[in-house]
Short mmCIF file of C-alpha atoms in Angstrom, two decimals:
data_model
loop_
_atom_site.label_atom_id
_atom_site.label_comp_id
_atom_site.label_asym_id
_atom_site.label_seq_id
_atom_site.Cartn_x
_atom_site.Cartn_y
_atom_site.Cartn_z
CA CYS A 1 138.80 74.52 121.72
CA LEU A 2 139.88 72.08 124.41
CA GLY A 3 143.19 70.46 125.31
CA ILE A 4 144.86 68.89 128.34
CA LEU A 5 147.71 70.12 130.54
CA ASP A 6 149.89 67.87 132.69
CA GLU A 7 150.48 68.43 136.43
CA LEU A 8 153.27 70.94 135.67
CA GLY A 9 151.11 73.01 133.32
CA ASN A 10 152.76 71.74 130.13
CA GLU A 11 150.54 71.12 127.13
CA TYR A 12 149.82 67.40 127.01
CA VAL A 13 147.08 67.41 124.39
CA PRO A 14 146.95 70.48 122.10
CA THR A 15 143.93 72.78 122.38
CA ILE A 16 142.45 71.87 119.00
CA TYR A 17 139.40 69.76 119.92
CA GLU A 18 135.79 70.83 120.28
CA HIS A 19 134.98 67.99 122.69
CA LEU A 20 137.13 65.88 125.02
CA MET A 21 135.91 62.98 127.09
CA PHE A 22 137.86 60.57 129.29
CA ALA A 23 137.12 56.85 129.05
CA ASP A 24 135.10 55.58 132.02
CA GLU A 25 136.85 52.23 132.19
CA LYS A 26 139.27 51.93 135.11
CA ASP A 27 141.95 50.06 133.15
CA SER A 28 142.16 52.46 130.22
CA ASP A 29 143.63 55.93 129.89
CA PHE A 30 142.01 56.77 126.58
CA VAL A 31 140.68 60.21 125.76
CA PHE A 32 138.01 60.53 123.09
CA PHE A 33 138.04 63.72 121.07
CA GLY A 34 135.25 65.11 118.96
CA PHE A 35 134.35 67.72 116.41
CA HIS A 36 131.03 69.25 115.36
CA GLY A 37 127.78 68.18 116.95
CA TYR A 38 125.69 70.15 119.38
CA GLU A 39 124.53 69.97 122.99
CA ASP A 40 120.95 68.94 123.59
CA ASP A 41 118.82 67.55 126.41
CA GLU A 42 118.94 63.93 125.27
CA SER A 43 121.86 61.79 126.33
CA ASN A 44 123.32 58.57 125.01
CA PHE A 45 125.62 55.95 126.46
CA PHE A 46 128.70 57.45 124.84
CA SER A 47 128.80 61.21 124.58
CA GLY A 48 126.33 62.35 127.20
CA LYS A 49 124.50 65.39 125.88
CA ILE A 50 126.47 65.91 122.64
CA SER A 51 124.63 64.76 119.52
CA ASN A 52 125.83 64.29 115.95
CA GLY A 53 129.53 64.77 116.64
CA VAL A 54 132.34 62.79 115.04
CA TRP A 55 134.76 61.15 117.46
CA GLY A 56 138.29 59.76 117.51
CA CYS A 57 140.60 58.35 120.18
CA LEU A 58 143.85 59.43 121.84
CA ASN A 59 146.09 57.02 123.78
CA SER A 60 147.54 57.63 127.25
CA ARG A 61 150.43 59.63 125.73
CA GLY A 62 147.99 62.01 124.01
CA GLU A 63 148.73 60.57 120.55
CA ARG A 64 145.90 60.21 118.04
CA ILE A 65 145.42 56.47 117.43
CA ILE A 66 141.98 56.49 115.76
CA ASP A 67 140.84 59.32 113.50
CA ALA A 68 137.60 61.22 114.09
CA LYS A 69 135.14 59.25 111.96
CA TYR A 70 132.92 57.49 114.52
CA ASP A 71 129.59 58.20 116.22
CA CYS A 72 130.51 56.41 119.44
CA PHE A 73 133.10 54.21 121.14
CA LYS A 74 133.00 51.33 123.61
CA ILE A 75 135.89 49.77 125.49
CA GLN A 76 135.11 46.07 125.76
CA ASP A 77 137.18 43.00 126.64
CA GLY A 78 140.53 44.64 125.85
CA PHE A 79 139.38 46.17 122.58
CA ILE A 80 138.07 49.50 121.31
CA LEU A 81 134.82 49.31 119.34
CA GLY A 82 134.13 52.29 117.07
CA GLY A 83 130.49 52.69 116.01
CA ARG A 84 129.70 54.12 112.58
CA ASP A 85 126.89 54.42 110.02
CA GLY A 86 124.09 54.51 112.57
CA ARG A 87 122.63 56.30 115.55
CA MET A 88 121.94 55.74 119.22
CA LEU A 89 118.71 53.84 119.85
CA GLY A 90 117.89 55.84 122.97
CA GLU A 91 116.37 58.70 121.01
CA GLY A 92 112.75 57.73 121.55
CA GLN A 93 110.16 59.22 123.85
CA ASP A 94 111.89 61.35 126.47
CA GLY A 95 115.19 59.91 125.25
CA HIS A 96 114.53 56.53 126.89
CA THR A 97 113.94 53.08 125.45
CA TYR A 98 114.80 49.59 126.58
CA TYR A 99 117.77 49.61 124.19
CA GLU A 100 119.03 53.11 124.98
CA ASP A 101 122.62 51.88 125.41
CA GLU A 102 122.64 50.16 122.00
CA TYR A 103 123.94 51.55 118.73
CA GLY A 104 122.03 51.01 115.50
CA GLY A 105 124.98 50.95 113.09
CA VAL A 106 128.06 48.77 112.69
CA TYR A 107 131.26 48.53 114.69
CA ASP A 108 134.96 48.35 113.82
CA LEU A 109 137.23 46.51 116.26
CA TYR A 110 140.60 48.03 117.22
CA ASP A 111 143.32 46.90 119.58
CA PHE A 112 144.58 49.34 122.22
CA SER A 113 147.30 50.53 119.81
CA GLY A 114 144.68 51.71 117.35
CA HIS A 115 145.18 48.94 114.77
CA LEU A 116 142.01 47.89 112.93
CA ILE A 117 141.38 44.17 113.38
CA ILE A 118 137.88 43.53 112.00
CA GLY A 119 135.27 45.95 110.67
CA GLY A 120 131.60 46.13 109.80
CA PHE A 121 129.96 43.87 112.39
CA THR A 122 126.68 44.54 114.19
CA SER A 123 127.35 42.66 117.46
CA PHE A 124 130.33 41.42 119.45
CA TYR A 125 130.10 38.73 122.14
CA ASP A 126 132.80 37.51 124.51
CA PHE A 127 132.37 33.95 125.75
CA ASP A 128 134.78 31.95 127.94
CA ASP A 129 137.05 30.76 125.13
CA LEU A 130 135.62 32.54 122.08
CA TYR A 131 134.84 35.88 120.48
CA VAL A 132 131.73 35.90 118.30
CA PHE A 133 131.03 38.59 115.69
CA GLN A 134 127.67 39.01 113.99
CA PHE A 135 127.56 40.53 110.52
CA GLY A 136 124.22 41.54 109.09
CA GLY A 137 120.87 42.14 110.64
CA HIS A 138 119.66 45.51 111.80
CA TRP A 139 117.67 47.30 114.47
CA LYS A 140 114.09 47.96 113.41
CA GLU A 141 112.20 50.87 114.88
CA ASP A 142 108.70 50.28 116.20
CA CYS A 143 106.70 53.48 116.41
CA GLU A 144 103.38 53.95 118.12
CA THR A 145 101.36 56.96 117.00
CA GLU A 146 98.24 56.25 119.07
CA ASP A 147 97.71 55.36 122.72
CA GLU A 148 95.53 52.43 123.81
CA TRP A 149 92.38 54.62 123.52
CA GLY A 150 93.11 55.66 119.93
CA ASN A 151 94.35 59.16 120.80
CA TYR A 152 97.12 60.63 118.65
CA ILE A 153 100.46 60.76 120.52
CA TYR A 154 102.32 63.98 119.82
CA ASP A 155 105.68 62.58 120.95
CA TYR A 156 105.84 59.23 119.23
CA TYR A 157 106.92 56.35 121.42
CA TYR A 158 109.85 54.53 119.85
CA SER A 159 110.96 51.05 120.67
CA TYR A 160 113.35 48.74 118.83
CA HIS A 161 113.92 45.09 118.11
CA PHE A 162 116.79 43.38 116.32
CA GLU A 163 116.03 41.56 113.08
CA LYS A 164 118.68 38.99 112.32
CA SER A 165 117.68 38.69 108.63
CA ASN A 166 120.57 37.24 106.62
CA SER A 167 123.17 37.34 109.40
CA ARG A 168 126.60 35.76 109.21
CA TRP A 169 128.79 34.87 112.17
CA LEU A 170 132.54 34.83 112.67
CA VAL A 171 133.81 32.79 115.62
CA LEU A 172 137.41 33.32 116.79
CA ASP A 173 139.41 31.93 119.66
CA LYS A 174 141.01 34.33 122.18
CA GLY A 175 144.13 34.49 119.98
CA LEU A 176 141.93 35.94 117.17
CA ARG A 177 142.26 32.77 115.05
CA SER A 178 139.27 31.35 113.22
CA VAL A 179 137.85 28.18 114.73
CA MET A 180 137.05 26.96 111.20
CA LYS A 181 140.00 25.38 109.42
CA THR A 182 140.86 25.81 105.74
CA GLU A 183 141.06 22.84 103.38
CA LYS A 184 144.78 22.61 104.27
CA GLY A 185 143.95 22.38 107.97
CA GLU A 186 145.13 25.93 108.78
CA ARG A 187 143.21 28.61 110.64
CA HIS A 188 142.99 32.25 109.58
CA GLN A 189 144.63 34.77 111.92
CA PHE A 190 143.08 38.24 112.30
#
């Protein structure tokens, strides 16, 4: 089990975690912790060479702010995105595809305190004055079993494309208020 000691050798994070990983982002002091999973040769954008683990998040004080129930995390635009109910798309031939840094499930959006704001969206976009969330759609796997000469490919080549299908969109301003007004002229606050 892994933990973290401070500069004086005092226990900062208890030694109870199977995996610990520091956030790469320069403005965040988050530590992601994980259980289960296994090390393999394929890597993904989140956990490197650990596959099929469940992950949570600790804040800069070593306090658990998000429970271990996610496949991956991203720090984006002042939020924490937890990915669930999917898998990394970079698991194709030799572990590489065009979308190898994408996640094929849904995300939940948290603030830096670990409070859930919005859950279950497939994409999150940050524009100048707006946040845009896409709900619905899915990544579809394209698999080639033969090369251009008709020979069987032992290691299938996987590629992906996003099918929007019956997508819905939520557009919020930077204060997390809906841009669409209710019949009373109010806007919903998330």
